[in-house]
Coordinates of C-alpha atoms in Angstrom, one line a residue:
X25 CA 29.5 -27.5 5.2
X26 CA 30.7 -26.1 8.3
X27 CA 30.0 -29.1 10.5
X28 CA 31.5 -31.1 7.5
X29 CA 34.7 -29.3 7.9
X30 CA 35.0 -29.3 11.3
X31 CA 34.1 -33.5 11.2
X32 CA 36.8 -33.9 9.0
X33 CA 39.2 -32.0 10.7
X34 CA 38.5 -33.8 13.8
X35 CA 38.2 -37.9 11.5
X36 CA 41.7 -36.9 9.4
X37 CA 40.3 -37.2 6.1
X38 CA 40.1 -34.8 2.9
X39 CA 36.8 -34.5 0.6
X40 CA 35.5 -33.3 -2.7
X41 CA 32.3 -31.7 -2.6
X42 CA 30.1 -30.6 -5.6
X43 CA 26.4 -29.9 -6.5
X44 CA 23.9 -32.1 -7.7
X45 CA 22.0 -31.6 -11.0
X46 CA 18.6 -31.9 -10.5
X47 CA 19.2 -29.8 -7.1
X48 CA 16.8 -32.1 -5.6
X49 CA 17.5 -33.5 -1.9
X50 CA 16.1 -36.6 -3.2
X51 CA 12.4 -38.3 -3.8
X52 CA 11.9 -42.2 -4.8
X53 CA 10.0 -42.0 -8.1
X54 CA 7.5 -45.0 -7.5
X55 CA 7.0 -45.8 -11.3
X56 CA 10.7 -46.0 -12.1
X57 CA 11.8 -47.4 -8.8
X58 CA 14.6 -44.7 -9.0
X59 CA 15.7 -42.0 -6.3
X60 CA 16.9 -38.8 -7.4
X61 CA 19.0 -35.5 -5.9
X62 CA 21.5 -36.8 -3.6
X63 CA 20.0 -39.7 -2.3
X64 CA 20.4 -40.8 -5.6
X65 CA 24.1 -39.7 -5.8
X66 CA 25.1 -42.3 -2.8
X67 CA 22.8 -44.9 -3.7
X68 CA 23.8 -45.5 -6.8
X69 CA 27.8 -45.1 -6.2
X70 CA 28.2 -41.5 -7.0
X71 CA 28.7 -39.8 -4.0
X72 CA 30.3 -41.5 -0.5
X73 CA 27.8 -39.1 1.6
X74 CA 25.5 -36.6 1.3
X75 CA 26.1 -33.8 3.1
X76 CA 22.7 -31.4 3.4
X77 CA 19.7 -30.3 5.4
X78 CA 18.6 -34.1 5.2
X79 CA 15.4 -35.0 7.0
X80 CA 15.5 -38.1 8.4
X81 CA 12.5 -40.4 7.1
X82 CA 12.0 -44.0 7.2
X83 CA 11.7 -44.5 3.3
X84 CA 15.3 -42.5 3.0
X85 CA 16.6 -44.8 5.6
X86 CA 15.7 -48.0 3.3
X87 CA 17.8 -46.6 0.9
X88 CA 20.7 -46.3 3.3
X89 CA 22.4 -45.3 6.5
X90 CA 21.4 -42.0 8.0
X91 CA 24.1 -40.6 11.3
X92 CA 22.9 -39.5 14.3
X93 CA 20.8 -36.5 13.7
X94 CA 23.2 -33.4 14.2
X95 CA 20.0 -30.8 14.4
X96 CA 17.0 -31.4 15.8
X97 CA 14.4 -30.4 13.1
X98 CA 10.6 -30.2 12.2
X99 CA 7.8 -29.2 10.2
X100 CA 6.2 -26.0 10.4
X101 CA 4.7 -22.8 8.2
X102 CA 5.8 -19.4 7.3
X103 CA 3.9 -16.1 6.6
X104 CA 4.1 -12.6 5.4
X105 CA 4.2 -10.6 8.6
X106 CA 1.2 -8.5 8.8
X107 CA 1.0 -4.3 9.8
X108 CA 1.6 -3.5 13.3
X109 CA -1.8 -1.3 14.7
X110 CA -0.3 1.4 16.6
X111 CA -2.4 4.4 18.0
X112 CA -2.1 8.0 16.1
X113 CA -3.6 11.1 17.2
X114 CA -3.3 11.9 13.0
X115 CA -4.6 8.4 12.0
X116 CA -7.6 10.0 10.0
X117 CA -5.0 11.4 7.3
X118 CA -3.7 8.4 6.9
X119 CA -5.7 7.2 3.8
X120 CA -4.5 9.7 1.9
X121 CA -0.4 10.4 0.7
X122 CA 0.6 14.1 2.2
X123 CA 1.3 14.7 -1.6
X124 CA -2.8 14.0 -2.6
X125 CA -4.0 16.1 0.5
X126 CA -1.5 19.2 -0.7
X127 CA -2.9 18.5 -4.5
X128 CA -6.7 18.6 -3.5
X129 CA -6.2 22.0 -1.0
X130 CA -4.3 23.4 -4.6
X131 CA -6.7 22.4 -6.1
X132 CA -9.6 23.9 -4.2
X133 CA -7.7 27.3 -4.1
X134 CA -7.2 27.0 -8.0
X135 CA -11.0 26.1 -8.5
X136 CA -12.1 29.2 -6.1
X137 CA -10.3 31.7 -8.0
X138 CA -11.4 31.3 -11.7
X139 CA -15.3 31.2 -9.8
X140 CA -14.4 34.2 -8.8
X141 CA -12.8 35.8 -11.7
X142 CA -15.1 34.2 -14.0
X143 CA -18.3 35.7 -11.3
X144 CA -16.7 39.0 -11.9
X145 CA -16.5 38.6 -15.7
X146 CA -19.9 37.9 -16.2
X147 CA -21.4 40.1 -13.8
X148 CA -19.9 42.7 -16.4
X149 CA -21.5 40.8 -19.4
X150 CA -24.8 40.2 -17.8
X151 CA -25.5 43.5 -15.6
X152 CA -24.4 45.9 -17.9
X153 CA -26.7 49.1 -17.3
X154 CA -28.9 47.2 -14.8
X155 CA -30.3 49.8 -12.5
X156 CA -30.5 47.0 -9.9
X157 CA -27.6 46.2 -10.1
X158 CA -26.1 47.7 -7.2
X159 CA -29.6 46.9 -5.4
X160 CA -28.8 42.9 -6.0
X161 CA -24.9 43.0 -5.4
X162 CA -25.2 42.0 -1.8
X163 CA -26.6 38.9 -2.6
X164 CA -24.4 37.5 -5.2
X165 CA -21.2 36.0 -4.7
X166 CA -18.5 37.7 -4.7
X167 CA -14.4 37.2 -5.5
X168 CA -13.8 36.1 -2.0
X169 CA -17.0 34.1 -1.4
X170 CA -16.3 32.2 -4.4
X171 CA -12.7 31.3 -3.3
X172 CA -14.6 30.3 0.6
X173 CA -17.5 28.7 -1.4
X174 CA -14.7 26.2 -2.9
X175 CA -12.7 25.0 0.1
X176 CA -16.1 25.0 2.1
X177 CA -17.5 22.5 -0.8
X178 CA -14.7 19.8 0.6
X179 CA -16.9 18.8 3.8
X180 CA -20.1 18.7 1.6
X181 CA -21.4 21.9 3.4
X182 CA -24.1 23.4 1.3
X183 CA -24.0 25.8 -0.5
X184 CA -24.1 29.7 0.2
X185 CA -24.2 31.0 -3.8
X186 CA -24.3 29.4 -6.5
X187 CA -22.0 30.4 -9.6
X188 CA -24.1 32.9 -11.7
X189 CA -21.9 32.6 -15.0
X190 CA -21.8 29.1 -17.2
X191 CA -18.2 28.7 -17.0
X192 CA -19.1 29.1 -13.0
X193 CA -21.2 26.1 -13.4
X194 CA -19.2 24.1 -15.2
X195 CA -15.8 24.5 -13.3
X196 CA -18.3 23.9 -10.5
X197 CA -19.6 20.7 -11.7
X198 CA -16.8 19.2 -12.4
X199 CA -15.3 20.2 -9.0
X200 CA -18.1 18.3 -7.3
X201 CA -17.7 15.0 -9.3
X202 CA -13.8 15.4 -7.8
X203 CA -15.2 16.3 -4.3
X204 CA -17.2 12.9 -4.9
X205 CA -14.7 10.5 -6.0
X206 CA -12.5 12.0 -3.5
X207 CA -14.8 11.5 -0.6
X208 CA -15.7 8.4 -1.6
X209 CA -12.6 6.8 -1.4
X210 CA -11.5 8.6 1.9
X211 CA -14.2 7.2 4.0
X212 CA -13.9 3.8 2.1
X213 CA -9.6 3.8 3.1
X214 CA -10.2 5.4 6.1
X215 CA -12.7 2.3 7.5
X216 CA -10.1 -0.2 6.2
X217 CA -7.3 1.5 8.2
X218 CA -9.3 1.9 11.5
X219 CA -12.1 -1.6 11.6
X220 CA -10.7 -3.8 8.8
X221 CA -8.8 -6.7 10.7
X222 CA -6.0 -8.7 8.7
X223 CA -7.2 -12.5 8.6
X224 CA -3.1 -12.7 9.2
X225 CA -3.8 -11.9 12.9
X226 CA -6.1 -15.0 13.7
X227 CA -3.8 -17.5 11.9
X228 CA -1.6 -19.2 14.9
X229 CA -1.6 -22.8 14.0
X230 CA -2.1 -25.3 11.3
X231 CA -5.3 -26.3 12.6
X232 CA -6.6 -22.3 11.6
X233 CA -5.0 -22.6 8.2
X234 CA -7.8 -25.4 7.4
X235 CA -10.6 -23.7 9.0
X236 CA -10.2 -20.5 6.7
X237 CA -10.5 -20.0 3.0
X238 CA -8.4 -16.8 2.6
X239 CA -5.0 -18.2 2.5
X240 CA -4.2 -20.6 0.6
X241 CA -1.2 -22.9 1.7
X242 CA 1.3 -25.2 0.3
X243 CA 4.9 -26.5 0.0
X244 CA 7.9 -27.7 -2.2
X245 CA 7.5 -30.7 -4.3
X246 CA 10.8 -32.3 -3.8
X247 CA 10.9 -32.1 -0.2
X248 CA 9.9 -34.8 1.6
X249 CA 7.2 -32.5 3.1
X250 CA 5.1 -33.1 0.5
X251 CA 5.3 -36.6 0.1
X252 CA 4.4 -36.2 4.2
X253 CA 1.1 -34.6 3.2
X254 CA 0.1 -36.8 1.0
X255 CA 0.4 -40.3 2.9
X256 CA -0.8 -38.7 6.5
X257 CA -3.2 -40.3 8.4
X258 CA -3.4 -37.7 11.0
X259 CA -5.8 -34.9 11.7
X260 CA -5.3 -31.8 10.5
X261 CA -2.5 -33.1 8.2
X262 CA -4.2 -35.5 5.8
X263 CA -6.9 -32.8 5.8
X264 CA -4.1 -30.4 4.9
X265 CA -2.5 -32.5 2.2
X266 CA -5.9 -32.8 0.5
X267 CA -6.4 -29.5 0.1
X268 CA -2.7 -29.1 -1.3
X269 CA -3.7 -32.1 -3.4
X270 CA -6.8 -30.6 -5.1
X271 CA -4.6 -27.1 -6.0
X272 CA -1.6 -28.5 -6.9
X273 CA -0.9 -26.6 -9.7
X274 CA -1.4 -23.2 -7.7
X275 CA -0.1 -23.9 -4.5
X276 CA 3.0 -26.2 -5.3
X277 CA 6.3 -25.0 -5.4
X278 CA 9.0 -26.1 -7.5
X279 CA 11.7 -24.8 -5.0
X280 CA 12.1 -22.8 -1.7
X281 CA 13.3 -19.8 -3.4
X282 CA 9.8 -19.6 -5.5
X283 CA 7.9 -20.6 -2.0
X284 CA 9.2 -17.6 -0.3
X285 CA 8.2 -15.6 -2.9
X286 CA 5.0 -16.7 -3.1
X287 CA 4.7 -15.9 0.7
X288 CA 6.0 -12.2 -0.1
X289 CA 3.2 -11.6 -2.0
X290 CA 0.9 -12.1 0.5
X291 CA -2.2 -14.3 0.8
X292 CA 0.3 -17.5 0.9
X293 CA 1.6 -19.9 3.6
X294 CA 4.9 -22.1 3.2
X295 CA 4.8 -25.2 5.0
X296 CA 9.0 -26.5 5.2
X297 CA 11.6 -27.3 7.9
X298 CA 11.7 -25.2 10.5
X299 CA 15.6 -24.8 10.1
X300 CA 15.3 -23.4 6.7
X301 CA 11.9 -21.0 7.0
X302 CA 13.7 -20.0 10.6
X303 CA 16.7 -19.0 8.8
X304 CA 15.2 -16.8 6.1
X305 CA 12.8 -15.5 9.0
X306 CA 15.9 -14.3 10.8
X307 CA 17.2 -12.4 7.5
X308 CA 16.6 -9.2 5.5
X309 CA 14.1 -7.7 4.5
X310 CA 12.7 -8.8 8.0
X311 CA 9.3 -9.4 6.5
X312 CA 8.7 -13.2 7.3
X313 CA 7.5 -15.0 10.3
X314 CA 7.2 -18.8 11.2
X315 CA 4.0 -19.3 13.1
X316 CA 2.8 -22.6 15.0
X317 CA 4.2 -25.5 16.7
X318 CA 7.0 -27.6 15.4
X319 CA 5.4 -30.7 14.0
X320 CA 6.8 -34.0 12.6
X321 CA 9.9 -33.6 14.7
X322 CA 12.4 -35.8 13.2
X323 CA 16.4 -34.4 12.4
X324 CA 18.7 -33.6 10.5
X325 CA 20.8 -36.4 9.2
X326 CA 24.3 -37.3 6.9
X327 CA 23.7 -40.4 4.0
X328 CA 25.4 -43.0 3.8
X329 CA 25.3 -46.1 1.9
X330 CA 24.1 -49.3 3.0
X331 CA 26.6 -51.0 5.2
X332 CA 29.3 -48.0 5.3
X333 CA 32.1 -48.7 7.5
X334 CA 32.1 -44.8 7.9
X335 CA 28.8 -44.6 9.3
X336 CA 30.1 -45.1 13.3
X337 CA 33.0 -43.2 13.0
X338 CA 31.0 -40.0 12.0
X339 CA 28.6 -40.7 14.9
X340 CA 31.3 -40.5 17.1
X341 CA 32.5 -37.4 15.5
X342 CA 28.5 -35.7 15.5
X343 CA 28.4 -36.9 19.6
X344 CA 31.7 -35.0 20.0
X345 CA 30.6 -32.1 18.3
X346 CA 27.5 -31.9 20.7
X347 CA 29.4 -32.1 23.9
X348 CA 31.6 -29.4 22.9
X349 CA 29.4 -27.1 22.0
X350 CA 30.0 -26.8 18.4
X351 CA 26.6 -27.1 16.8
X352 CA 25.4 -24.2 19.3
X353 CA 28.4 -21.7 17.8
X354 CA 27.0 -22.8 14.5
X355 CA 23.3 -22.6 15.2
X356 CA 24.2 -19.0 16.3
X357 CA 25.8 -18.4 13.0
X358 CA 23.7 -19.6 10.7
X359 CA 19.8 -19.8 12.3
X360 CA 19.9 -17.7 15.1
X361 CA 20.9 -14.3 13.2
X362 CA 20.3 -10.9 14.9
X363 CA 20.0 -8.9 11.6
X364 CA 16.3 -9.1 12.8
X365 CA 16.2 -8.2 16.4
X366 CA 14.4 -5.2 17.5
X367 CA 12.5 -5.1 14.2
X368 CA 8.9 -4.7 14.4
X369 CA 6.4 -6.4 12.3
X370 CA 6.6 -4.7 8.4
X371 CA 4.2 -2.1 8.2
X372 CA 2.7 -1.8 4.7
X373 CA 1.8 0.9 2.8
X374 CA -0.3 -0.3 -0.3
X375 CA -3.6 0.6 1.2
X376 CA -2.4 4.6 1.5
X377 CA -3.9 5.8 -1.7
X378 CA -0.9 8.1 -3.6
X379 CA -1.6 10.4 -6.1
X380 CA -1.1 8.4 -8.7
X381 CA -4.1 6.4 -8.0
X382 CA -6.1 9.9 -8.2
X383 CA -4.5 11.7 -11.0
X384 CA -7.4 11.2 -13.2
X385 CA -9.7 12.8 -10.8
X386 CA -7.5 16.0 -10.9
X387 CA -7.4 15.4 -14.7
X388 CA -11.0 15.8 -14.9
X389 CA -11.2 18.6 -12.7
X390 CA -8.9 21.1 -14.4
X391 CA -9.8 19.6 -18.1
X392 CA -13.6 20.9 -16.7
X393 CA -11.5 24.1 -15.8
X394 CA -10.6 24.5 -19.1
X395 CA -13.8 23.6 -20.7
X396 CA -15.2 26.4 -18.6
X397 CA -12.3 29.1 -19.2
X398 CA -12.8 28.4 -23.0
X399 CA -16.5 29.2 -22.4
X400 CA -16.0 32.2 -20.3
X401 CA -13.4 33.7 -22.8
X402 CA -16.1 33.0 -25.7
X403 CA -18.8 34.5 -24.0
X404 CA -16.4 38.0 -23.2
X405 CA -15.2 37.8 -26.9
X406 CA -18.8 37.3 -28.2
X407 CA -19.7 40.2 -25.9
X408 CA -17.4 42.6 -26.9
X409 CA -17.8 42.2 -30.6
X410 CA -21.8 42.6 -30.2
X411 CA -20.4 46.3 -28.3
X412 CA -18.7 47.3 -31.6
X413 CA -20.7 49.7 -33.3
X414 CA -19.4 51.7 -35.8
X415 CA -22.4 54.2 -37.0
X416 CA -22.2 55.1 -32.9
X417 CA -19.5 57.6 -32.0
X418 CA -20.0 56.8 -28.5
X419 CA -19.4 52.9 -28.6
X420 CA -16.1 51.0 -29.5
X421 CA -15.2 50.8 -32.8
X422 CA -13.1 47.5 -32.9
X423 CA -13.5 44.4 -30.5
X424 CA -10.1 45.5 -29.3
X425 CA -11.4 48.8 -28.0
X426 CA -14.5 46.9 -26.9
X427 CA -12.7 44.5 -24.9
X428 CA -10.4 47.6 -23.1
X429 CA -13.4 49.2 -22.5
X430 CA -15.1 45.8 -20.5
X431 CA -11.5 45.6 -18.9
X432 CA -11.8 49.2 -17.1
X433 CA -15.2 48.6 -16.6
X434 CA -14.7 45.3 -14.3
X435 CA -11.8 46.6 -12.3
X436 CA -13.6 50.0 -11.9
X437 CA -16.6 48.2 -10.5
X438 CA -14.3 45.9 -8.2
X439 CA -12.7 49.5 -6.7
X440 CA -16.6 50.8 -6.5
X441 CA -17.8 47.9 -4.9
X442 CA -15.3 47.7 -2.4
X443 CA -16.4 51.4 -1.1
X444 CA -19.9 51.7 -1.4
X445 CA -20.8 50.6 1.8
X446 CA -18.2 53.2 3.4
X447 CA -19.7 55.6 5.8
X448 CA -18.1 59.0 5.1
X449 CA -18.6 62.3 7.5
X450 CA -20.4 64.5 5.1
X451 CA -23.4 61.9 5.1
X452 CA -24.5 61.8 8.8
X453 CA -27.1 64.5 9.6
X454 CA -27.6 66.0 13.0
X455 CA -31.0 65.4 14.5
X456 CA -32.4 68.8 14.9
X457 CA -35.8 68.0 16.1
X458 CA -33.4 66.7 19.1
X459 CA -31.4 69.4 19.6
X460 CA -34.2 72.0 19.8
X461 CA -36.3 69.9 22.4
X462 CA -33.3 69.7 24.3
X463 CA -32.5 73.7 24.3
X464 CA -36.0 74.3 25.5
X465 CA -36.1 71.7 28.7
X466 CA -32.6 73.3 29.3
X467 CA -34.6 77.1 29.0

């Protein structure tokens, strides 16, 4: 309406403008012999002109007078843009959120611990009074190597000890189905981030459109686009409008707005004027692109009716507007915006895997944790009520004495353990066969 203005500034006249129902630009219904939109508006007395992005075709210019074109236009397609590859030197944690690598080191730790402190426990239950016991120590995990033996368990290592206790086992089971699942889909993300190639890359024409199966592609139905594709004659057109023709339903639009959403989504190319798909290109969110050659160059044009004794005075004006320069201040404006510029293509971020898409793994993991703490307090309870013994003055009498008495006795053997090996002065011997063969080469 800018141009509009400015024409009738420069002609002297005043207007009324208004919408059309339908919102169509206007398409000649071949059963009812009818046009509708506003082509239909001026041809059948309603409007003096239509004023909108127009596209000058030879059936709209049987139903009446088009101006000189006032933008040069075409045909061409828009896409989603695709993720921009860029080198990282800490590409290989990008499968994962920071959040999920924080959750499966937390959870490691967690998992190492009750090992350990269930390996302690049940070292207590099992060994009690062993004589061997201190004899076999040395080779069964420990606190510590439980805690290693989890973390180590991450890069499929194998392993060092195994958990003596059930609960061990357990917790340690279900640990390694989470190690699995979590692998699993690390290498499977990390290949798509580093070899998989987006089929958005190789499309650069319309020509590779029709050679692939991926994308599907279509347009508006009451642009004259459409009714372009249909009646072509033309390589790869006609071969384009066929394939639009056989998946109507899913690849017609019923409007740009629904078009360019459809292109959002991915997987999708909308074939329009270039003005138009260039000015949403040029616009936030900065996630579109028109690809390919301009095709079916035709224009922009106003409607008249048949005949109109307006129709040379607003060529004048359009001519006028050209020389000064006018239609570049408002191609500037309105499809040349900058809101774009220095924006790289979108890069997306559906294929990082968050921890939401792994909670149930985690959810496993510690329900397996508690399955096995359950266990491990069973067993110690079960224990210490088989050490009650009431006819013995030397054993507990309740299970709450009993379970004091297991208490003092695993952190006793935690403080012995941790000294036994300690080489103390009182235990090294002089070697006195040495020291006499020595005073008698010195006699």
């Amino acid at each position: 309406m800018d141009l509009f203005s400015w024409i009738s500034t420069e002609l002297g006249f005043k207007y009324d403008s208004y919408e059309v129902q339908d919102g169509h630009y206007g398409i000649y219904n071949s059963t009812s012999g009818k046009w509708n939109g506003v082509i239909g508006d001026v041809v059948y007395g309603k409007a003096d002109i239509a004023v909108a992005h127009l596209s000058i075709t030879s059936e709209r210019q049987k139903a009446g007078e088009f101006t000189l074109p006032f933008y040069d236009n075409g045909m061409t397609f828009a896409m989603k843009k695709t993720a921009s590859r860029t080198s990282n030197t800490w590409g290989f944690i990008s499968p994962f959120q920071p959040e999920l690598w924080a959750t499966i080191l937390l959870t490691a730790l967690a998992v190492g611990l009750f090992q350990g402190v269930a390996n302690l426990v049940s070292k207590n239950i099992d060994n009690e009074g062993d004589a061997s016991e201190d004899k076999d120590e040395d080779k069964e995990m420990g606190f510590w190597e439980a805690v290693w033996q989890s973390f180590v368990a991450l890069v499929q290592l194998g392993p060092e000890f195994l958990p003596r206790s059930l609960p061990g086992r357990i917790s340690a089971f279900f640990w390694g189905i989470g190690i699995l699942v979590a692998i699993s889909t690390y290498t499977a993300n990390l290949a798509a981030f580093l070899t998989v190639k987006n089929v958005g890359y190789s499309i650069s024409s319309a020509e590779d459109l029709l050679r692939q199966k991926e994308i599907s592609y279509g347009t508006v139905r009451a642009y004259a686009t459409w009714e372009s594709f249909k009646t072509s004659t033309t390589e790869p057109y006609h071969s384009l409008g066929v394939t639009m023709k056989a998946n109507e339903e899913s690849v017609i639009v019923e409007n740009l707005q629904e078009g360019l959403d459809k292109v959002r989504q991915g997987k999708y190319a909308l074939f329009a004027d270039s003005a138009e798909l260039d000015y949403h290109a040029s616009r936030q969110p900065c996630d579109l692109q028109t690809i390919g050659r301009v095709f079916w160059q035709t224009g922009y044009g106003m409607l008249l009716p048949k005949n109109s004794k307006y129709t040379v005075e607003f060529n004048k004006a359009i001519v006028a507007a050209k020389e000064r320069g006018v239609f570049d201040a408002f191609d500037a404006k309105w499809i040349k915006s900058h809101e774009c510029s220095g924006t790289d293509q979108t890069v997306l971020k559906s294929s990082v895997i968050e921890l939401q898409d792994m909670l149930g793994v985690f959810v496993l993991v510690y329900g397996g944790m508690a399955l096995a703490l359950i266990v491990l307090v069973g067993e110690f309870i079960y224990t210490c009520a088989q050490d009650v013994k009431k006819a013995d003055p030397h054993k507990p009498v309740t299970v709450m004495e009993a379970v004091k008495t297991r208490l003092k006795r695993i952190f006793s053997r935690r403080k012995r353990s941790g000294v036994k090996n300690e080489v103390k002065p009182s235990n090294i011997y002089p070697n006195r066969a040495f020291i006499v063969d020595l005073e008698q080469i010195q006699d």
